[in-house]
Structure formats: C-alpha cells, structure tokens
Coordinates of C-alpha atoms and ligand atoms in Angstrom, one line a residue:
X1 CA 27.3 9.4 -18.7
X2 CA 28.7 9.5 -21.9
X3 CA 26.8 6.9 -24.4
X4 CA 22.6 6.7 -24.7
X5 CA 21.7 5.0 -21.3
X6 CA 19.1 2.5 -21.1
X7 CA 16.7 2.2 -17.9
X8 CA 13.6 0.2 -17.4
X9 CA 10.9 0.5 -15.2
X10 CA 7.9 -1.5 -13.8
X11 CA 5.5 -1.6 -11.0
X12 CA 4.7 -4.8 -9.0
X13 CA 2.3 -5.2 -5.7
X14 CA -1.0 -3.8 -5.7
X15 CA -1.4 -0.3 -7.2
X16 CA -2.2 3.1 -5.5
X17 CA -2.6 6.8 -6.4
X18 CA 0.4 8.1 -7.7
X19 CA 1.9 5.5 -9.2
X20 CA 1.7 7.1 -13.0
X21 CA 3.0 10.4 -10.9
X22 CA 6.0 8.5 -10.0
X23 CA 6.5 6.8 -13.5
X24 CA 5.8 10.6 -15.3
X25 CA 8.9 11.9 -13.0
X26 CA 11.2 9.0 -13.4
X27 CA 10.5 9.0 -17.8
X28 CA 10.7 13.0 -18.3
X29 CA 13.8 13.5 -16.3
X30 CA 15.4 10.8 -17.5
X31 CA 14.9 12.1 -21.6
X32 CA 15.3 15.5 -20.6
X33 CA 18.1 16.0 -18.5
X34 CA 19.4 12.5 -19.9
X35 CA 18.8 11.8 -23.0
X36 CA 18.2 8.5 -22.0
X37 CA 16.0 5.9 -23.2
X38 CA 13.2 4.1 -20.9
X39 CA 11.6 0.7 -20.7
X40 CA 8.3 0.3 -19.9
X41 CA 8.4 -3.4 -18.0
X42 CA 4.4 -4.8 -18.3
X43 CA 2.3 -6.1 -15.3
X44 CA 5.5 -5.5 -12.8
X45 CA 7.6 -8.9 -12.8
X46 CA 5.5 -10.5 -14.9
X47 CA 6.5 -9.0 -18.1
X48 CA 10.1 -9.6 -17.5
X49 CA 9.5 -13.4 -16.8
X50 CA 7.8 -13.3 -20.5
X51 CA 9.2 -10.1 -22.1
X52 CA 6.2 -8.0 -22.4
X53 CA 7.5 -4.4 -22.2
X54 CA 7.2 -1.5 -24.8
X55 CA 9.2 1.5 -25.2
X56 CA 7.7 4.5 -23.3
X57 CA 8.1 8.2 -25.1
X58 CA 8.1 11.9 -23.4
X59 CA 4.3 12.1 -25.1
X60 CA 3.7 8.5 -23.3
X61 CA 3.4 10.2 -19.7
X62 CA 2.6 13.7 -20.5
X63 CA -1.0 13.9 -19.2
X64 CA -0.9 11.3 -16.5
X65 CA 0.0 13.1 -13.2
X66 CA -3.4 13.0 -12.1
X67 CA -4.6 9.3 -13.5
X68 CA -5.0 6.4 -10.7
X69 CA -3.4 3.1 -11.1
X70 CA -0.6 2.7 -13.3
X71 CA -0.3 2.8 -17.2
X72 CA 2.0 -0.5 -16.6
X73 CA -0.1 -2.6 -14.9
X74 CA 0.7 -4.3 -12.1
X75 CA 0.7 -7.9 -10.8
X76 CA 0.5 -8.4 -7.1
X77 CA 1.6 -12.6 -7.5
X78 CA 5.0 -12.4 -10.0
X79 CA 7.4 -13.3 -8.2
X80 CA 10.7 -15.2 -10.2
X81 CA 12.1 -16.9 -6.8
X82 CA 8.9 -18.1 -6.5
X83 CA 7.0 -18.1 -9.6
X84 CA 3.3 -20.3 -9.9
X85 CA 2.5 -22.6 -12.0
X86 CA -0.9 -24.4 -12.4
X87 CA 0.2 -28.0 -11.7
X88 CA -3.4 -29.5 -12.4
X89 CA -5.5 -28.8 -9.6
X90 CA -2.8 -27.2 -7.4
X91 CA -0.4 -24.3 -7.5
X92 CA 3.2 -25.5 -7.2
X93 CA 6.4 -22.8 -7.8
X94 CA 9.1 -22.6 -9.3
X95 CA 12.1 -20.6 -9.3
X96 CA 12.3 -18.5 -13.2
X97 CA 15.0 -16.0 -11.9
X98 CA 17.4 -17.2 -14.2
X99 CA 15.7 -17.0 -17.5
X100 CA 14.1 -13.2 -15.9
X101 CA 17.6 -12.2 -15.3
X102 CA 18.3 -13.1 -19.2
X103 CA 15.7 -11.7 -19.9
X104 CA 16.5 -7.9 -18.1
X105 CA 19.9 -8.5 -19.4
X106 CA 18.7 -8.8 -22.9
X107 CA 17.0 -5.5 -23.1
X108 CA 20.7 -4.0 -22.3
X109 CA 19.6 -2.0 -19.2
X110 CA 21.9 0.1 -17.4
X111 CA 19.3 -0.1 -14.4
X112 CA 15.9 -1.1 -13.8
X113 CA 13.3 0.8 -11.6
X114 CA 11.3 -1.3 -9.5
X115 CA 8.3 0.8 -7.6
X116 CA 6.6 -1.5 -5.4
X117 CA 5.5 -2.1 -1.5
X118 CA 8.1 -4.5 0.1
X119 CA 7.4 -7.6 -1.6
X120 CA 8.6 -6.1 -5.0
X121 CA 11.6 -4.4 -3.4
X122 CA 12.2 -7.4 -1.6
X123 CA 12.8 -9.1 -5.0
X124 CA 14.4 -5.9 -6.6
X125 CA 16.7 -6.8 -3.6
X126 CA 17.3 -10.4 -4.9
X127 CA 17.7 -9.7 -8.4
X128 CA 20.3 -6.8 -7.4
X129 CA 22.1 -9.5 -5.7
X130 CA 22.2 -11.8 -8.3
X131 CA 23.7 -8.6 -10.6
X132 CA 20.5 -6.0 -12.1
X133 CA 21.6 -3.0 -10.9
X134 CA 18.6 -1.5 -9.0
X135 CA 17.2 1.2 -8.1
X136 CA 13.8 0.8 -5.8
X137 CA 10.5 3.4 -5.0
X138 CA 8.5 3.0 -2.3
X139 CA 4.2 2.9 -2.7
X140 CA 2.0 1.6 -0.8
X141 CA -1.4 3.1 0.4
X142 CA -0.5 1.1 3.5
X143 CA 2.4 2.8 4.2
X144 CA 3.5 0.3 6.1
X145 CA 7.5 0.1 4.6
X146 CA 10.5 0.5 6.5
X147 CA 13.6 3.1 5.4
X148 CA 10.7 5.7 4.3
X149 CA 8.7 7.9 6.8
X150 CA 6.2 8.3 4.1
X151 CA 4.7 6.5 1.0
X152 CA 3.1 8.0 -2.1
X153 CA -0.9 6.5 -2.0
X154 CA -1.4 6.7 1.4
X155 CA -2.8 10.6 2.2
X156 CA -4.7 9.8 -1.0
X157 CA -6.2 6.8 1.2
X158 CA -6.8 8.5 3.8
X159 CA -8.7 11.4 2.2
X160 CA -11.0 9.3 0.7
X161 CA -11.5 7.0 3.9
X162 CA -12.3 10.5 5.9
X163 CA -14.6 11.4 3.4
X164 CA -16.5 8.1 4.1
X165 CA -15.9 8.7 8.1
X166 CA -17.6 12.5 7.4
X167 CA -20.6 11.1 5.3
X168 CA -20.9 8.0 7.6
X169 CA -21.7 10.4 10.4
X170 CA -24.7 12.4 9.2
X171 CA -26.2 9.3 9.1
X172 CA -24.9 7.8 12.2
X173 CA -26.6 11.0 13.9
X174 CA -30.0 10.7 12.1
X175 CA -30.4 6.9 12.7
X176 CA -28.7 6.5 15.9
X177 CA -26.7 4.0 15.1
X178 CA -23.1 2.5 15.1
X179 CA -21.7 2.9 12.0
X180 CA -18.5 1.1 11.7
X181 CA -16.3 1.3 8.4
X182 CA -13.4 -1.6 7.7
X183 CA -10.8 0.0 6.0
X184 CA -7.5 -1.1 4.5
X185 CA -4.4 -2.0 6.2
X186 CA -3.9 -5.9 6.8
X187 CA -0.7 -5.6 9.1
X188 CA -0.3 -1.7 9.8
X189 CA -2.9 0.5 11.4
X190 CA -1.6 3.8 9.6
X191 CA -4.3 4.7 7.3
X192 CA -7.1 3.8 10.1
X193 CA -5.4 5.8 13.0
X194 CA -4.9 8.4 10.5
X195 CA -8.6 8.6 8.9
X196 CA -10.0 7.5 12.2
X197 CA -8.5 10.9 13.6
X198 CA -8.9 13.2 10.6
X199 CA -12.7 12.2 10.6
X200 CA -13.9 12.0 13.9
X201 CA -14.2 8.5 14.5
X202 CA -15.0 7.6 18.3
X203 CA -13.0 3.9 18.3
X204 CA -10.3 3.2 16.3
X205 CA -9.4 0.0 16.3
X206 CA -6.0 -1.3 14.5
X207 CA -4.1 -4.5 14.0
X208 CA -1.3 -3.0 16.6
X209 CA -3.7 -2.9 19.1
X210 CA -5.8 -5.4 19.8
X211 CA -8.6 -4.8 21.0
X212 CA -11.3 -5.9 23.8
X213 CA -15.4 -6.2 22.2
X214 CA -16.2 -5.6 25.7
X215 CA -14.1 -2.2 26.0
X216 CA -15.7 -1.2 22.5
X217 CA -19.5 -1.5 23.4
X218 CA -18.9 0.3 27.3
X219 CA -17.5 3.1 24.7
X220 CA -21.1 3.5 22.8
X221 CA -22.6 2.6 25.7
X222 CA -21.0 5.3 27.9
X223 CA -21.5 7.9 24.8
X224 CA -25.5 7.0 24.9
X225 CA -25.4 8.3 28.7
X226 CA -23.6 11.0 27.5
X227 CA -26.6 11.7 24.8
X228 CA -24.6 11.3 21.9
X229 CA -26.9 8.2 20.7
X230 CA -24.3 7.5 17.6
X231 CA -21.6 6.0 17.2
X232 CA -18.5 5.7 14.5
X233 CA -16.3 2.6 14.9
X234 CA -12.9 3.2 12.4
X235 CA -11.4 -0.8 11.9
X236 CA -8.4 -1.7 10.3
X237 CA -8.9 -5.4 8.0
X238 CA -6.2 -6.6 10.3
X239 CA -7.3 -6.1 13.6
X240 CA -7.6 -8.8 15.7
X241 CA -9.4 -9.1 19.3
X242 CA -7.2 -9.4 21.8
X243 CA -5.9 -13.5 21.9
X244 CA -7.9 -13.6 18.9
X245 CA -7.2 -13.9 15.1
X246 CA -7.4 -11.7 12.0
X247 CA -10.6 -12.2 9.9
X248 CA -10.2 -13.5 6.6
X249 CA -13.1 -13.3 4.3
X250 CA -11.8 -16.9 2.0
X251 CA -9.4 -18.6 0.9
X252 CA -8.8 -19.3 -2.6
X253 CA -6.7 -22.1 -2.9
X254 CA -5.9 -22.4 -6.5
X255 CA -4.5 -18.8 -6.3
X256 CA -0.7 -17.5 -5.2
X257 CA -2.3 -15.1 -2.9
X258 CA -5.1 -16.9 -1.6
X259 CA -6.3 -15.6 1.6
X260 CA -8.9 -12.8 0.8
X261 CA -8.7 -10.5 4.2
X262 CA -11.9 -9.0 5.3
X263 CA -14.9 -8.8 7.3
X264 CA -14.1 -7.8 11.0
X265 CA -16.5 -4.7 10.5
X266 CA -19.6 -7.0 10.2
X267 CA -18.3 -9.7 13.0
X268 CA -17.6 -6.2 15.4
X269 CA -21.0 -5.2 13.7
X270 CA -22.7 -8.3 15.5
X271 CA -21.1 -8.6 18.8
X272 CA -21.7 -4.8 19.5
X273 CA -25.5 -4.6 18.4
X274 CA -25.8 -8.0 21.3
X275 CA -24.0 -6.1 23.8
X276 CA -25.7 -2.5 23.0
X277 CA -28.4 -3.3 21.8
X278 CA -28.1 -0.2 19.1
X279 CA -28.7 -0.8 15.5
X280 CA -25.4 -1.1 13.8
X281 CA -24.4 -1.0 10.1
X282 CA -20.7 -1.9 8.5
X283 CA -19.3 -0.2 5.7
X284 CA -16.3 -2.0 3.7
X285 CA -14.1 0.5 1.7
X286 CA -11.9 -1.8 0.3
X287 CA -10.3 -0.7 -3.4
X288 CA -11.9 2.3 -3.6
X289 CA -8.7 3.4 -1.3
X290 CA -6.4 2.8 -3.8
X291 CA -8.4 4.2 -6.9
X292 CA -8.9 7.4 -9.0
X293 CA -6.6 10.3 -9.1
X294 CA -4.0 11.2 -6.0
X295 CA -3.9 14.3 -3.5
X296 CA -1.4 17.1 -4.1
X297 CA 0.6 16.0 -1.6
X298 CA 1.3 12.3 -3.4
X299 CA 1.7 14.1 -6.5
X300 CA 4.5 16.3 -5.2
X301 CA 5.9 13.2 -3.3
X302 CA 5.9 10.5 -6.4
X303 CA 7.6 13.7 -8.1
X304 CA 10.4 14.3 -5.8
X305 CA 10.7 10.5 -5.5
X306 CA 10.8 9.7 -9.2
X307 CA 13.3 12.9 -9.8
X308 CA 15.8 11.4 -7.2
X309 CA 15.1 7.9 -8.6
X310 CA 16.7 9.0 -11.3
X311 CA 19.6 10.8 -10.2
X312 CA 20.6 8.0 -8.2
X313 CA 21.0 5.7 -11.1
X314 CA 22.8 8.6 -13.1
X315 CA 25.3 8.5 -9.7
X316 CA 25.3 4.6 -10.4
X317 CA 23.9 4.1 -6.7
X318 CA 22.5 1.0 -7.2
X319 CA 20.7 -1.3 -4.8
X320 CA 19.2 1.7 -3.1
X321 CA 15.6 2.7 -2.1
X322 CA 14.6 6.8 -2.9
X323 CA 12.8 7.7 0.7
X324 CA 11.7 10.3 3.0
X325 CA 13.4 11.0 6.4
X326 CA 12.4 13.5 8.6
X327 CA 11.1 16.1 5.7
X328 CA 14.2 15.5 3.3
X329 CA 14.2 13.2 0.4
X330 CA 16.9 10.6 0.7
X331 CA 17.7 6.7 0.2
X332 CA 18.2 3.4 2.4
X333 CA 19.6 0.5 1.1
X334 CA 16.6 -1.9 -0.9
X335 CA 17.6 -4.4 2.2
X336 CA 15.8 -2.0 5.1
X337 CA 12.9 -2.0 2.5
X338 CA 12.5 -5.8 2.0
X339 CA 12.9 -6.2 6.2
X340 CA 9.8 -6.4 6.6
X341 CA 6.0 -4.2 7.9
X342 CA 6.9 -0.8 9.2
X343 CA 3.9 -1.2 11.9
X344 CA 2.3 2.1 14.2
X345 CA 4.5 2.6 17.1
X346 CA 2.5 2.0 20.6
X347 CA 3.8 5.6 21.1
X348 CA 3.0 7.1 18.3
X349 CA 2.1 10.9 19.4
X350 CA -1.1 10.8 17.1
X351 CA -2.5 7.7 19.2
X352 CA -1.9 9.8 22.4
X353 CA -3.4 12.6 21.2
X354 CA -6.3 10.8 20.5
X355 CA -6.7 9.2 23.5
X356 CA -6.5 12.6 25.1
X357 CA -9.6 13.8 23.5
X358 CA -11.6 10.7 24.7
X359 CA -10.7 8.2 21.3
X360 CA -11.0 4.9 22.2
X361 CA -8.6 1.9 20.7
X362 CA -10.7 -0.9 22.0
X363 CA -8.2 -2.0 24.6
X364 CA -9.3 -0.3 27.9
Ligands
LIG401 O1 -1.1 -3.5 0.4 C1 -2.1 -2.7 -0.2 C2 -3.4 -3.4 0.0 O2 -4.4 -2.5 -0.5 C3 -3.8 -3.8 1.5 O3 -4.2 -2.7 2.3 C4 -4.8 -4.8 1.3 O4 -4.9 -5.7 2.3 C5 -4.4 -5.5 0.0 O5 -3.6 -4.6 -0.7 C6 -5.5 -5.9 -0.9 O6 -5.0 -6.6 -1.9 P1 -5.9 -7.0 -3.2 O7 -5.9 -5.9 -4.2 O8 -5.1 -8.2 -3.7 O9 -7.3 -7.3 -2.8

C-alpha cells in the first residue's frame, strides 16, 4: 500500500465484552504498522445511514482493552435493506442502501470493518455485494455464529453466569430450594450448557433440547430422596417444552425488534413448585451478561481477531469474516457468517459428559 489508506469501522447488534478490545487492535495496528487512517462509524449502521462518525486517533483507544461495551455505540435495529420509519402509529421500512452506500463512499474508504453477530455481517454481506469492500468480525456473547468456533463476549458470559450459578447455590442449600436462573441465549444453548457445567447446575435446560416439565421435577424429586434437598435449574431464554413454544416476555409493536424474549425461569419456576412441592425462586441475568470489562481470554481473542482484521484488508481480501478454526486464527467468507444460528450439536462431547455425571437436560 503505497498512498495513506482509509478504513472505517463500526459495530452493529447488541454489544458484548470485548468489543473496544477488538476496536483497540483493529485502530493501533492499522496507524502503526500502516500508517493508515481510521473511521469511527457511530451507533453501527446507523451512523452511516446519517453520517455520524468521527475520526478515531492512537490516544482514542489507548486505555480501553479492559472497558465493556463499545466506545461506538451500537444499534441492534439499523438495518439499510430494511430501514424503520415511524409511519404514524406503525413502523413501515424502507430500503436507504443506496444513499448509505453514498454515504461510505463519500468518506473515501478503502474498506470498512463491520464487527457484529450475524445480522450485521449479514448486511456487511449485502453492502459487499453491492461494492464496499468488507471485511467482517465476529461477537456475540451468544456465540451462536457460523464460520467461527469461537466468539469474543461469550467466556466473559459465561464467567459471570457461573458466578451467579456458584452464589445461587449457597443459598439453594440453606433454603432448600430450586433455584433456577434464565440466562441468555434465544436460539443457541452455548452459554447455558457452558455455565450450567462450569457451575454445577443439576438441569440444564437449552433451546436445542426441549425439554419435558415432567422429566425436570422427577430430577429434584429424585435428588430429595437422595438428600440433597436443593436444587439448581440452568435455563436458556429460548428453551421451549417439548411441542411447546418459546416464552416471550412482550411485544412492542411500535419497535423494529419487538418481541422482548424472557421469562421461562418463572413459568418452569411455577410448574415445578406444583409438581414438587419445594419452594422455588427464579433469577433472570439478562444484560448483566454482556456488561463490564472482558476475561483474558476475549481480550487476547478480540486482539488476535482485530490484528488479522486488519491484515486481511491490507491483502485486499475483502468480503471475508476473521475466525477461529480448530485453535488457529483464520477467515470464512462473510456468506457462512450471514447463513444463519450456529446451534449446540445434539453430540456435543460437553452435553455427554454431563449426562455422564448425572446432569439432567429436561428430556428423559
Ligand atoms: O444476541 C445477544 C443477546 O444478548 C441475546 O442473548 C439476547 O436474546 C438479546 O441479545 C437481547 O437483546 P436486547 O439487548 O435487545 O435485549
């Protein structure tokens, strides 16, 4: 690269721990080795529809490994294929790409970083086809995206949901009672089969497994027998009973993402305390998953991701996806990322080994 290269960056989607890891990695390699100059894109799509982006300097993300969220903001509803707009009392949309694509043309970008779950790379994926040269990172606490084994935010998640299970069980034991904590992950199971291992949990119940109310109470029941008069139910937002449906908490209808997920823990919460007749409480983690600062291991992740980011634009591999495959940092075209929920595997070797040590997934 022989002239000052441009880049810009922004983040869509919800945000998640490592995040301003990810942006640090991406904005110091690319002035230091690079001499390049980087974009900061606000509020992920959003600020390219309306051009709100600023300029971001070495001094800009010095200091931010360890911050949670993302010094960018983020929107989780800017899409421009399908962009809302209040049409009085409803939401219609309408399709901005063209005036976005002006717009990222305008600010003379040689490529623009999109770090996002698989609704932003999905659009990354678009707007590469319509001619932005892309280059995509994956995040998500959920790590739920296909073409990565692995997504920064998601052992940060999962070290904070054990930490609930451990606390959760002191006073499980004192109280005997069913504690059961709702933790995030609408379509994928990962972070509750994870936390649900790491911290003890004695059901685990997750959206790839649904699950029988009647196989979950014989569980507490048969651990009462057993004298262990507690009981620690780890549930995923989106598992459903078996034939049954996911629990949404509302709907807000003048929104662009209106269904509010949520609440399974305190329907399981009633069903088991009929059919036990134990005491149960429900704990909801919700955001508190995705906040404050990440683990070592997403920090190192988002910087090896951010690092690579960067080198593939300087190799002009657009259209591509920085992942992880078996250990080794890598890329996948942005298509495999936008194909859709990288769901648990029903033979996942961690769902084995918990059934092998008497874990119970709600379904036998
Ligand atoms: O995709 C990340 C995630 O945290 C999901 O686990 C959860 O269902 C959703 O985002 C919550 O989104 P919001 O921040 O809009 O409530």
């Amino acid at each position: 690269m022989n002239r000052k290269n441009r880049i810009a960056i922004l983040t869509g989607g919800g945000d998640c721990p490592g995040i301003n890891a990810v942006i640090r990695a991406v904005v110091k390699k690319a002035i230091l080795e690079y001499g390049m100059e980087v974009i900061g894109v606000e509020d992920g799509y959003d600020g390219l529809i309306h051009n709100r982006h600023r300029k971001l300097h070495y001094d800009d993300v010095s200091g931010i490994l360890t911050v949670g969220g993302t010094i960018l903001g983020a929107s989780k509803i800017s899409n421009p294929y399908r962009y809302a707009v209040k049409a009085g009392r409803r939401i219609v949309f309408r399709d901005v790409s063209k005036k976005t694509i002006r717009n990222a043309r305008a600010l003379g970008i040689d490529a623009l970083v999109c770090i996002g779950g698989d609704g932003t790379l999905g659009i990354a994926h678009r707007l590469m086809r319509d001619g932005i040269p892309v280059v995509g990172i994956p995040k998500t606490i959920d790590n739920d995206l296909r073409g990565t084994d692995v997504t920064f935010g998601f052992d940060t998640a999962v070290a904070i949901a054990t930490e609930a299970i451990d606390r959760l069980h002191t006073t499980a034991q004192s109280h005997h009672r069913i504690m059961i904590v709702e933790l995030m992950g609408h379509r994928a199971g990962w972070i509750a089969l994870f936390a649900g291992v790491a911290g003890g949990g004695d059901i685990i119940l997750i959206p790839e497994i649904p699950y029988d109310i009647k196989a979950v109470a014989a569980k507490v029941r048969e651990r009462n027998r057993i004298g262990r008069r507690f009981s620690i139910v780890v549930v995923a937002e989106g598992a459903k009973p078996k034939g049954g449906d996911i629990v949404v908490k509302r709907m807000v209808e003048k929104s662009a993402d209106p269904v509010r997920l949520g609440g399974v823990g305190f329907v399981l919460q009633d069903q088991l305390e009929k059919a036990t007749g134990i005491e149960a409480r429900t704990v909801v983690l919700g955001h508190l998953q995705r906040g404050g600062s990440p683990t070592a291991t997403d920090r190192v992740l988002a910087t090896q991701l951010g690092s690579k980011a960067v080198e593939l634009i300087v190799r002009r591999e657009y259209g591509q996806m920085v992942a992880v495959k078996d250990g080794t940092v890598t890329s996948v075209s942005l298509e495999v990322a936008a194909g859709g929920s990288r769901t648990v595997p029903l033979d996942h070797p961690l769902i084995a080994a918990a059934r092998s040590i008497g874990t119970s997934f709600g379904d036998r």
